[in-house]
mmCIF file of C-alpha atoms in Angstrom:
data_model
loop_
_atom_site.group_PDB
_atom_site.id
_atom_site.type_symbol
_atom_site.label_atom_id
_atom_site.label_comp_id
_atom_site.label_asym_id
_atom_site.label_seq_id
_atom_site.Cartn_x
_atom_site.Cartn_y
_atom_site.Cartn_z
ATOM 1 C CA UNK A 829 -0.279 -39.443 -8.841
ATOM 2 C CA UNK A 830 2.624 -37.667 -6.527
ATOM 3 C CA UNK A 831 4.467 -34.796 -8.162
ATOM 4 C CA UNK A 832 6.643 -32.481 -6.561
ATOM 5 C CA UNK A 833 9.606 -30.670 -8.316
ATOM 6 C CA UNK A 834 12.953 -32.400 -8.266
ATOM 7 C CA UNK A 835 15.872 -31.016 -6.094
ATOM 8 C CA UNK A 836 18.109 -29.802 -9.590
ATOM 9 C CA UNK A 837 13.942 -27.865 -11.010
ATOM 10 C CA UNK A 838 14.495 -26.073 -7.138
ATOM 11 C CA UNK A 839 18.215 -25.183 -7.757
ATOM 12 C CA UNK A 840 17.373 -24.095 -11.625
ATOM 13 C CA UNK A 841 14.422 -21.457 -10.043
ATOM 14 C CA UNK A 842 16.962 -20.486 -7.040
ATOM 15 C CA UNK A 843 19.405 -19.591 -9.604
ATOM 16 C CA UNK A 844 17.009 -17.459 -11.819
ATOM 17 C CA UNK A 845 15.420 -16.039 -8.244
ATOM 18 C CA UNK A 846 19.072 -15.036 -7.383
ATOM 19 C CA UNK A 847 20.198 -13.666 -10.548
ATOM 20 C CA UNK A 848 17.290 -11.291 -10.924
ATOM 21 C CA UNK A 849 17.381 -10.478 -7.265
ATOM 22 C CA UNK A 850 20.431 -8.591 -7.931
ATOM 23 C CA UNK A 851 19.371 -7.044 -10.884
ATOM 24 C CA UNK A 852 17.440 -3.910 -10.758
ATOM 25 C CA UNK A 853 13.926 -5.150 -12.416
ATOM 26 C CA UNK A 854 11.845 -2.606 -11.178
ATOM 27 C CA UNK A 855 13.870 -0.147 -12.641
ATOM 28 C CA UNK A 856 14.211 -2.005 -16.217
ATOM 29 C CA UNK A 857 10.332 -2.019 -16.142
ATOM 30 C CA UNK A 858 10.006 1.273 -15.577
ATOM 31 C CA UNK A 859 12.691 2.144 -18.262
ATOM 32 C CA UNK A 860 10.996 -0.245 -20.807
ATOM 33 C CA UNK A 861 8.077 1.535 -19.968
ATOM 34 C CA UNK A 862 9.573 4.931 -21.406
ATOM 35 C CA UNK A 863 10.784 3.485 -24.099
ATOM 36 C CA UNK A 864 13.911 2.541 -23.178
ATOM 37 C CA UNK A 865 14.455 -0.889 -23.454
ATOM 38 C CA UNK A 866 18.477 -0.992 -22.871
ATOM 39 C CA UNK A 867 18.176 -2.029 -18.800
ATOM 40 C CA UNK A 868 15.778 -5.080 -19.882
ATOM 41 C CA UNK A 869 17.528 -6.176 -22.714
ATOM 42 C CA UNK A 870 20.624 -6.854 -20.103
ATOM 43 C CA UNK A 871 18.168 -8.641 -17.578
ATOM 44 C CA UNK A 872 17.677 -10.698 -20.759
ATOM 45 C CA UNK A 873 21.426 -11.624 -21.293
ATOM 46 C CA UNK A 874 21.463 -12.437 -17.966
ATOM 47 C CA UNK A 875 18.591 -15.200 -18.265
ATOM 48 C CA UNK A 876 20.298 -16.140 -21.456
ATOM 49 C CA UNK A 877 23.326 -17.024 -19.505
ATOM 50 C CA UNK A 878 21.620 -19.449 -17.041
ATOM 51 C CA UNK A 879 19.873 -20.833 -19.792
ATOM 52 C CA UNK A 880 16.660 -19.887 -20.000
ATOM 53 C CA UNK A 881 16.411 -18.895 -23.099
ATOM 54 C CA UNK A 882 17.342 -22.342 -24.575
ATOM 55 C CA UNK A 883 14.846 -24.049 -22.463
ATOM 56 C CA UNK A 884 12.129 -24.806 -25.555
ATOM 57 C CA UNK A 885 14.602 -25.046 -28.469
ATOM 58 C CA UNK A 886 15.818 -28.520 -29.324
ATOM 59 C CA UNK A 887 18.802 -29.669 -28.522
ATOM 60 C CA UNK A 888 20.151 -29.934 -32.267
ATOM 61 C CA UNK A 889 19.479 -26.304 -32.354
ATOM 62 C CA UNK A 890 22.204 -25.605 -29.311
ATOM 63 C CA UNK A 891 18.972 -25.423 -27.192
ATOM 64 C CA UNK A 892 18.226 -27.418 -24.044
ATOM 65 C CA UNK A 893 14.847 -28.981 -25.137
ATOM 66 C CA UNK A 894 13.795 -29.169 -21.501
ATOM 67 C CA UNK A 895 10.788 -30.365 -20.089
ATOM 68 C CA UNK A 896 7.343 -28.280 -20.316
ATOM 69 C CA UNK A 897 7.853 -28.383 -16.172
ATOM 70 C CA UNK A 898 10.660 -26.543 -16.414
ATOM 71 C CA UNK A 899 9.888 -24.049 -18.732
ATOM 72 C CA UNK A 900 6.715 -23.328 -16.771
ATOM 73 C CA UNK A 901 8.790 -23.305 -13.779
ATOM 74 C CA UNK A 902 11.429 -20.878 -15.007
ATOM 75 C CA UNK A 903 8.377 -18.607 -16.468
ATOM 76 C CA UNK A 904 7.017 -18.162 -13.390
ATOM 77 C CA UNK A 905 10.214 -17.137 -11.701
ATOM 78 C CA UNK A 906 10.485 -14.071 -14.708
ATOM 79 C CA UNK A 907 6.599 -13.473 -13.474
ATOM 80 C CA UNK A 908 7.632 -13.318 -9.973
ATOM 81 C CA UNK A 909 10.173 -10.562 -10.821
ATOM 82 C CA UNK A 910 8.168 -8.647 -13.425
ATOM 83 C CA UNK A 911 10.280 -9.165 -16.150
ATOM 84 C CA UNK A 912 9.519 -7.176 -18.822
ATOM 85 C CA UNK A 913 9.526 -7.866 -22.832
ATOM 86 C CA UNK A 914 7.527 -10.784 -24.757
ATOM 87 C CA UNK A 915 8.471 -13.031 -22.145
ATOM 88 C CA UNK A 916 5.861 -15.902 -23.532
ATOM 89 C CA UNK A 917 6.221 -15.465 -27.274
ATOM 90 C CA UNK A 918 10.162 -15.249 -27.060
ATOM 91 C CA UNK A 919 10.778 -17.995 -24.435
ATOM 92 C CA UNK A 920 7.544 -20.629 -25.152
ATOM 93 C CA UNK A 921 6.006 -19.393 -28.563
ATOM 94 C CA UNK A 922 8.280 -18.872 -31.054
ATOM 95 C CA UNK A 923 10.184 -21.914 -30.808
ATOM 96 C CA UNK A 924 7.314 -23.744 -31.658
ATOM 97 C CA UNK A 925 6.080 -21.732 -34.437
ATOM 98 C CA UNK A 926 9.835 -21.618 -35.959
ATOM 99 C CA UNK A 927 10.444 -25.504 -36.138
ATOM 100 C CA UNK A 928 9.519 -25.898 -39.610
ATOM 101 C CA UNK A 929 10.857 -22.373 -41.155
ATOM 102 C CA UNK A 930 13.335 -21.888 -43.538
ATOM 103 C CA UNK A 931 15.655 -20.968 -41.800
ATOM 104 C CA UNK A 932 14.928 -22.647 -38.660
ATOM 105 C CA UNK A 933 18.605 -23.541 -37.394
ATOM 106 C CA UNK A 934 19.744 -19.808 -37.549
ATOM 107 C CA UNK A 935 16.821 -18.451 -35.616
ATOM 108 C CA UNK A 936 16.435 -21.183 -33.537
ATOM 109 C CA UNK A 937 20.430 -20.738 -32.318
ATOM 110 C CA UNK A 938 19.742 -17.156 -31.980
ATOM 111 C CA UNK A 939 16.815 -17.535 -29.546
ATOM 112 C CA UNK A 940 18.421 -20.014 -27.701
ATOM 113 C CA UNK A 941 21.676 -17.365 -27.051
ATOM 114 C CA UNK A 942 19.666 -15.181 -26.036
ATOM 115 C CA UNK A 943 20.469 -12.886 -29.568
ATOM 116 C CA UNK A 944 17.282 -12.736 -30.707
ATOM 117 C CA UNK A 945 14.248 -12.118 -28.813
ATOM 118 C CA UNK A 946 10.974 -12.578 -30.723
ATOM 119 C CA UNK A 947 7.524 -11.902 -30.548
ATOM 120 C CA UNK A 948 4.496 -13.748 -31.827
ATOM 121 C CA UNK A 949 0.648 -12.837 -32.664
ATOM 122 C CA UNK A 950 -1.747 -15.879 -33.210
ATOM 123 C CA UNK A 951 -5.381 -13.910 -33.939
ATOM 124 C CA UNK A 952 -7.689 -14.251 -32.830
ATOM 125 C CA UNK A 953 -6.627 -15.397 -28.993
ATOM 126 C CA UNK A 954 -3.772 -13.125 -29.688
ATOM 127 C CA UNK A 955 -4.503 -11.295 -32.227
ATOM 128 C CA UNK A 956 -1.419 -8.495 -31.361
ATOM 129 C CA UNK A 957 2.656 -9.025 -30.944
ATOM 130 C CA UNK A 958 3.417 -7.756 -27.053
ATOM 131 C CA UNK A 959 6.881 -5.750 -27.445
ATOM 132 C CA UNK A 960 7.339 -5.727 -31.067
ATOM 133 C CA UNK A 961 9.064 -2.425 -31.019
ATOM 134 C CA UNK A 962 11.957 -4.251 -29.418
ATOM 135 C CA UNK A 963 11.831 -7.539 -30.952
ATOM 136 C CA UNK A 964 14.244 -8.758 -33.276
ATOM 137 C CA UNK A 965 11.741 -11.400 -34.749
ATOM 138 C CA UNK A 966 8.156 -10.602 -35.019
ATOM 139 C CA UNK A 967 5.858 -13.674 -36.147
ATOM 140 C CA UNK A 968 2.013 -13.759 -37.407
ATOM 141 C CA UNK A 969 0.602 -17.244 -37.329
ATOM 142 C CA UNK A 970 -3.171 -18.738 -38.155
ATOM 143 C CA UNK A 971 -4.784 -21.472 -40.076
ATOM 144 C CA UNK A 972 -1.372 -23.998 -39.635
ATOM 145 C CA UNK A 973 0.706 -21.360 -40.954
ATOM 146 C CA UNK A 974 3.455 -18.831 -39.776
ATOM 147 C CA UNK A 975 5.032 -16.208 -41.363
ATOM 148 C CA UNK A 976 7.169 -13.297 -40.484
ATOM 149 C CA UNK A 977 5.523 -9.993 -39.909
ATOM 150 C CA UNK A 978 6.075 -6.294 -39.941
ATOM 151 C CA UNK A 979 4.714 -4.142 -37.347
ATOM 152 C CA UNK A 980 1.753 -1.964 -37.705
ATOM 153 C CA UNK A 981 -0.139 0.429 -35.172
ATOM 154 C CA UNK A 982 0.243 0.305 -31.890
ATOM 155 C CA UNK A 983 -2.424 -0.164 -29.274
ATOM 156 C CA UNK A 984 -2.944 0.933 -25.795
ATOM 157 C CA UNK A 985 -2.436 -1.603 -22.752
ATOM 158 C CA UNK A 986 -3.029 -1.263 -19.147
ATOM 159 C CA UNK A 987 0.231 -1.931 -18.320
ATOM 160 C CA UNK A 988 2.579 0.247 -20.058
ATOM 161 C CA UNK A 989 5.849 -1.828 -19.939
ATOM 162 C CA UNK A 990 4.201 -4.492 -22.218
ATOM 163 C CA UNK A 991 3.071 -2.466 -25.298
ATOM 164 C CA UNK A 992 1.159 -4.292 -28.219
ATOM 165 C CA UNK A 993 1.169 -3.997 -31.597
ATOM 166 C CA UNK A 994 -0.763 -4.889 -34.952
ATOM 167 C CA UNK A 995 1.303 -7.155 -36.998
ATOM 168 C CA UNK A 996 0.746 -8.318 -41.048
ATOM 169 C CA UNK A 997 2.312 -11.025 -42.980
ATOM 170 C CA UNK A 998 5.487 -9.458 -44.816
ATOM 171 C CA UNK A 999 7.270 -12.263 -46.436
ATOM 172 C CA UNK A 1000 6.238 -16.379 -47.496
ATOM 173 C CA UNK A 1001 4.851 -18.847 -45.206
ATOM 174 C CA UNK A 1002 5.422 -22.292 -43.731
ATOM 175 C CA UNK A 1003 3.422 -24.848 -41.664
ATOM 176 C CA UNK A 1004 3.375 -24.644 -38.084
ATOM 177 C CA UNK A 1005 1.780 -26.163 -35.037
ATOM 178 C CA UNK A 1006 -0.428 -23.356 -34.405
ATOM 179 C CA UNK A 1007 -2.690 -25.266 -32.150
ATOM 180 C CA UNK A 1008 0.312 -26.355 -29.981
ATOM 181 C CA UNK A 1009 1.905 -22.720 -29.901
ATOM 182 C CA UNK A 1010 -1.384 -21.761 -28.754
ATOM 183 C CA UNK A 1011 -1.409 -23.982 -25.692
ATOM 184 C CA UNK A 1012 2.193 -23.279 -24.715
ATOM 185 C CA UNK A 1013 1.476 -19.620 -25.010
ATOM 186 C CA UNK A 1014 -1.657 -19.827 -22.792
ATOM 187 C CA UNK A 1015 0.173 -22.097 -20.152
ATOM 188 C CA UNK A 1016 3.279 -19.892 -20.158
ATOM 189 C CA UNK A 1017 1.049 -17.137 -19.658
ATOM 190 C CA UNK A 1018 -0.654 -18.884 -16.310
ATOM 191 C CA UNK A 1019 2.986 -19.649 -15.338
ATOM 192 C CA UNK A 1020 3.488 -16.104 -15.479
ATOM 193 C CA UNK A 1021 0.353 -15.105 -13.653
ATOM 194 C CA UNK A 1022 1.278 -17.328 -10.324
ATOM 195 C CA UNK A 1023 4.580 -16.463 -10.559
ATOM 196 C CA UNK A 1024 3.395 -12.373 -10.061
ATOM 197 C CA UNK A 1025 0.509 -13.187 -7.560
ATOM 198 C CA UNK A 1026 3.235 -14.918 -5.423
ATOM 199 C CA UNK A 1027 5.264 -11.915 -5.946
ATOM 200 C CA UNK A 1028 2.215 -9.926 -4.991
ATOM 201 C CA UNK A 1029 1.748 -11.904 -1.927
ATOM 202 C CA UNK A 1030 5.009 -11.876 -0.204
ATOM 203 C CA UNK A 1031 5.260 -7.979 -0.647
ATOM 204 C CA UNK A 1032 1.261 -7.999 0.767
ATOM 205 C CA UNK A 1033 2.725 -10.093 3.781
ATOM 206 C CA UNK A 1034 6.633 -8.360 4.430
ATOM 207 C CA UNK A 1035 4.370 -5.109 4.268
ATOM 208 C CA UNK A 1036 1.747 -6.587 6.793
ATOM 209 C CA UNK A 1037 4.332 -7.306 9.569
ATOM 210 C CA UNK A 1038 5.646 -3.718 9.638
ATOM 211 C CA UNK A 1039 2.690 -1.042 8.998
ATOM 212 C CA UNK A 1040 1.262 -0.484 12.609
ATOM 213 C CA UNK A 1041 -2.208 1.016 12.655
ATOM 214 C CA UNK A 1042 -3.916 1.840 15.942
ATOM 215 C CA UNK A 1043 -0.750 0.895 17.591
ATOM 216 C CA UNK A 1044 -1.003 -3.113 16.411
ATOM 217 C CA UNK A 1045 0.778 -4.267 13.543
ATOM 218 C CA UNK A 1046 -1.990 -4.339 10.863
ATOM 219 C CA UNK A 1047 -0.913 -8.424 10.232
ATOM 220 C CA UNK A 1048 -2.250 -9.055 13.472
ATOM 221 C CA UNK A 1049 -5.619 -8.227 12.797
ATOM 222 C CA UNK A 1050 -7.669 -11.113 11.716
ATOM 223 C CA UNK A 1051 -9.141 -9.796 8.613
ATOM 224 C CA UNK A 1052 -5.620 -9.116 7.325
ATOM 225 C CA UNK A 1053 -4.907 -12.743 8.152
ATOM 226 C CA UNK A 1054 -7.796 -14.579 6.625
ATOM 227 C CA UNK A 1055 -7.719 -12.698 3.306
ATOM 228 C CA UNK A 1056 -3.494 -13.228 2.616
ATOM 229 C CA UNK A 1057 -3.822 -16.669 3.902
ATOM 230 C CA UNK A 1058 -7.230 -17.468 1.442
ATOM 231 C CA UNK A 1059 -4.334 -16.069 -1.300
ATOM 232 C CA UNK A 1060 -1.941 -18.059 -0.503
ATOM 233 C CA UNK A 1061 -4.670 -21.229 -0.901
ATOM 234 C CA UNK A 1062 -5.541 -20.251 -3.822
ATOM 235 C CA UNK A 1063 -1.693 -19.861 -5.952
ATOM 236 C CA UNK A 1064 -1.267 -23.543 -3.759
ATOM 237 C CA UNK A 1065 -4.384 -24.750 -5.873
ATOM 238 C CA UNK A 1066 -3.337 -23.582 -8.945
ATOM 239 C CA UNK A 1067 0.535 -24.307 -9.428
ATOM 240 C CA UNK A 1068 -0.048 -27.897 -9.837
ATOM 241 C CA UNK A 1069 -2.566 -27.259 -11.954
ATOM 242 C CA UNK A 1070 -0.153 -25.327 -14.602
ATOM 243 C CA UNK A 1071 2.372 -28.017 -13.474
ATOM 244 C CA UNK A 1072 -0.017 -30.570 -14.251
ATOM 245 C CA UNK A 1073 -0.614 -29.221 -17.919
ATOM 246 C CA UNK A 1074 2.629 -28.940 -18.481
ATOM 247 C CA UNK A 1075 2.939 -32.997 -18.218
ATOM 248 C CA UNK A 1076 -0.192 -33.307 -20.276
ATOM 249 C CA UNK A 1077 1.284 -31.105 -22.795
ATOM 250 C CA UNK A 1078 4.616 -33.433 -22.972
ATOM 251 C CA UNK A 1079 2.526 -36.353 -22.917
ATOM 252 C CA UNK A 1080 0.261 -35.075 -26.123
ATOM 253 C CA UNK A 1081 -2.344 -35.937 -23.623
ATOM 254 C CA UNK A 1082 -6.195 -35.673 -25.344
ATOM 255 C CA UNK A 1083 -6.842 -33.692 -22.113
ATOM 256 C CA UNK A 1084 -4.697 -30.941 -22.973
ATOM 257 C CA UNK A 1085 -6.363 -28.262 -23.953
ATOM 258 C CA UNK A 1086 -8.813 -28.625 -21.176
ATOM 259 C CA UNK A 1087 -5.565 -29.080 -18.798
ATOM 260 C CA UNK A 1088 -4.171 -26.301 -19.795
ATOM 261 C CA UNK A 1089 -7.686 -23.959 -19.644
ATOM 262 C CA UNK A 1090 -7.919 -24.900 -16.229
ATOM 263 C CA UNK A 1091 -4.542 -24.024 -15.323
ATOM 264 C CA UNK A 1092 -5.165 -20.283 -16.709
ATOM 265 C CA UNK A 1093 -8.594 -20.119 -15.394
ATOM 266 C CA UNK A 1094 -7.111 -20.824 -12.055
ATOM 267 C CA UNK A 1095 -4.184 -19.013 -11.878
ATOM 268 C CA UNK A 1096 -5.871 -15.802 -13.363
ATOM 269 C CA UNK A 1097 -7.951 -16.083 -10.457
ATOM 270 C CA UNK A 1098 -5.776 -16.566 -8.077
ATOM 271 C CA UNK A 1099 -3.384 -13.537 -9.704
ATOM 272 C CA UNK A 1100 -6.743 -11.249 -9.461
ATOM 273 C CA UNK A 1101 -6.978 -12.232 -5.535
ATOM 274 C CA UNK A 1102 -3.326 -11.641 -4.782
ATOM 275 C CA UNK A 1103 -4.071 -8.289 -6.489
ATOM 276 C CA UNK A 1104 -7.217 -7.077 -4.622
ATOM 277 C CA UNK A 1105 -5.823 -8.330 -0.876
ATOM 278 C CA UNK A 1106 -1.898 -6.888 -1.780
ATOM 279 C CA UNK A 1107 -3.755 -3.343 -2.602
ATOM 280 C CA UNK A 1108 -6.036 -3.302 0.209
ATOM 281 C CA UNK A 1109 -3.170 -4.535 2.576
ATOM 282 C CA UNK A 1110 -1.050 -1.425 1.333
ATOM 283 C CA UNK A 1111 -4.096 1.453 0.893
ATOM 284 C CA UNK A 1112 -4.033 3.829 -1.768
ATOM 285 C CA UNK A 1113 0.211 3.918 -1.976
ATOM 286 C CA UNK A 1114 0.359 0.373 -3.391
ATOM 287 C CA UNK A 1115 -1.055 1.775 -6.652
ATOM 288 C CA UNK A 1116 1.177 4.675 -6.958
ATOM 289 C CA UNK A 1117 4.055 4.768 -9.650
ATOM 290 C CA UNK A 1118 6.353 5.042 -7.345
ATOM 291 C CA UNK A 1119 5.385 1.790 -5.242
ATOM 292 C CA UNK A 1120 6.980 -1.468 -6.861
ATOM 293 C CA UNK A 1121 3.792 -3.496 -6.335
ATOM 294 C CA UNK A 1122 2.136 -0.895 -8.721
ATOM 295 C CA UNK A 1123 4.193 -2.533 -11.502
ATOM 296 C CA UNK A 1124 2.735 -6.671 -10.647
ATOM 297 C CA UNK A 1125 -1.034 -4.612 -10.777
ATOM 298 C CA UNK A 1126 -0.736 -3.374 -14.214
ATOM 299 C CA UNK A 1127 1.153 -6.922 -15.307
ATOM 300 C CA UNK A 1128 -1.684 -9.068 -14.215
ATOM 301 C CA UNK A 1129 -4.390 -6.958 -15.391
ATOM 302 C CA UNK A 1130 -2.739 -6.913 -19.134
ATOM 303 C CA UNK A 1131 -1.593 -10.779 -18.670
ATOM 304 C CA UNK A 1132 -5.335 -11.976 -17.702
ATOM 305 C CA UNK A 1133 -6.985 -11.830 -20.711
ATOM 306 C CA UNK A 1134 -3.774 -12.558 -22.945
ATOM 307 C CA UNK A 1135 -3.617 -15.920 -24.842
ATOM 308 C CA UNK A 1136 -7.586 -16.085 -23.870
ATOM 309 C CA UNK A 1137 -9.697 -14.666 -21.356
ATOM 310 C CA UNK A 1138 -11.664 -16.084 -18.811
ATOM 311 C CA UNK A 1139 -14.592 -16.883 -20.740
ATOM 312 C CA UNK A 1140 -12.765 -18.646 -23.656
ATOM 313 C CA UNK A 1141 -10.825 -20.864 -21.556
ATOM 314 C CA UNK A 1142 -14.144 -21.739 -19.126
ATOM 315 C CA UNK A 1143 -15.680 -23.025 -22.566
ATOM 316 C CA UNK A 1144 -12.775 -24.999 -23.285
ATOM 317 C CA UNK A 1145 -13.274 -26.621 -19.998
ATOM 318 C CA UNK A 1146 -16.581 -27.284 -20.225
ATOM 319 C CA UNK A 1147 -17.072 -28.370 -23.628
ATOM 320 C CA UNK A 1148 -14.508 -31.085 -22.180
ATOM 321 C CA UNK A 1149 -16.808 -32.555 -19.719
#
């Protein structure tokens, strides 16, 4: 099967890559990361006016009800610039794990304008609600049922502009496809992860082809070379593979769940490499606060085991074959 992305997916990501390209998103991460969550909150009206926010809610809820491709797609542009906030729960989770609420068509409208971002915890994959602080909607779901939930304690992260929180059931209940929230949620999350290792990359390779070291540019040396480009093979490997779960997940393919533990088995791999060969291509500086690609470090260490590690999704896989 041939699948490549459609010249109107290319404009949609162009249009996302240019909007927050003009935006300060460093600088809303680092604010979000003191606790002020003002600069990303406007980074999220922005999204909400290209639509990106509407991308999972169903049409007859003023959303878009796009494809699983293009929600991926538009996910890993917000990874690529380090969005900050529940970008999975708010954008892919919650609009599963609303459908069948109450009060489904309010909320549902709200997410899709962009009013109402929302958080989600689904133990015991994700067993805490990223961002709840700032979250308008926090949700608790297990066993086929969600409910709305207030926050508890919070708990440390590695990356401090995505803070997590204990969350408890604070109202009634309703059925919900917790088994497909959990899917979206993981693949959203791998979308996320090859969005920042390409972010990763490029800044590895820009930086490459200025630092000089022994009077050579330091992307001239072979080593430099081999380990960007064995990057760069990797995110190729494993974007079709979240691309290709995303079509298994529209199609209610059987192979889903193993589809979609590949795809975050690959691309948390491939996030990890980008990592490693981005901090050894800048020395000691890339990790500093003060060094953007410090921020992508901290997002993919938190992101990797979020929505299920390594391990989990491996088992998935090979309780498959």
């Amino acid at each position: 099967m041939k699948f490549d992305l459609d010249q109107e997916q290319r404009d949609f990501a162009a249009s996302i890559d240019a909007a927050l390209g003009a935006a300060d998103v460093p600088g809303a991460v680092r604010a979000w990361s003191a606790g002020n969550t003002e600069p990303g909150k406007r980074v999220w009206s922005q999204l909400a006016e290209l639509g990106v926010t509407a991308l999972a809610v169903p049409e007859e809820f003023d959303g878009i009800g796009a494809h699983p491709v293009d929600l991926v797609l538009a996910i890993e542009a917000l990874g690529r610039w380090c969005v900050p906030g529940p970008v999975v729960e708010s954008l892919a989770v919650a609009p599963v794990l609303l459908a069948g609420a109450p009060d489904a068509a309010e909320r549902l409208a709200g997410l899709a304008a962009g009013e109402l971002i929302a958080t989600a915890a689904l133990p015991p994959h994700a067993p805490r609600a990223v961002d709840a602080h700032a979250a308008d909607l926090v949700l608790l779901a297990e066993n086929s049922q969600a409910a709305i939930a207030q926050i508890g304690s919070e708990h440390r992260s590695v990356d401090p502009s995505r803070r997590v929180f204990g969350v408890t059931a604070a109202g009634d209940s309703w059925e919900a496809d917790t088994s497909r929230a959990y899917e979206v949620g993981a693949l959203a999350t791998a979308a996320q992860l090859i969005g920042a290792g390409q972010a990763m990359l490029n800044t590895a390779v820009d930086y490459a082809k200025q630092r000089t070291q022994f009077g050579r540019v330091i992307g001239g040396y072979q080593a430099i070379k081999h380990k960007l480009a064995d990057v760069h093979i990797a995110l190729e490997l494993a974007r079709p593979l979240v691309y290709g779960a995303a079509l298994s997940l529209a199609d209610g393919s059987a192979d889903t769940a193993r589809d979609v533990s590949a795809a975050k088995v690959a691309a948390s791999d491939a996030a990890l490499a980008a990592a490693h060969s981005a901090l050894q291509t800048h020395g000691a500086i890339g990790f500093t606060s003060e060094c953007d690609l410090s921020l992508w470090l901290l997002r993919v260490q938190a992101l990797r085991p979020a929505w299920g590690d390594a391990t989990t999704h491996r088992r998935r896989v090979l309780e498959a074959i």
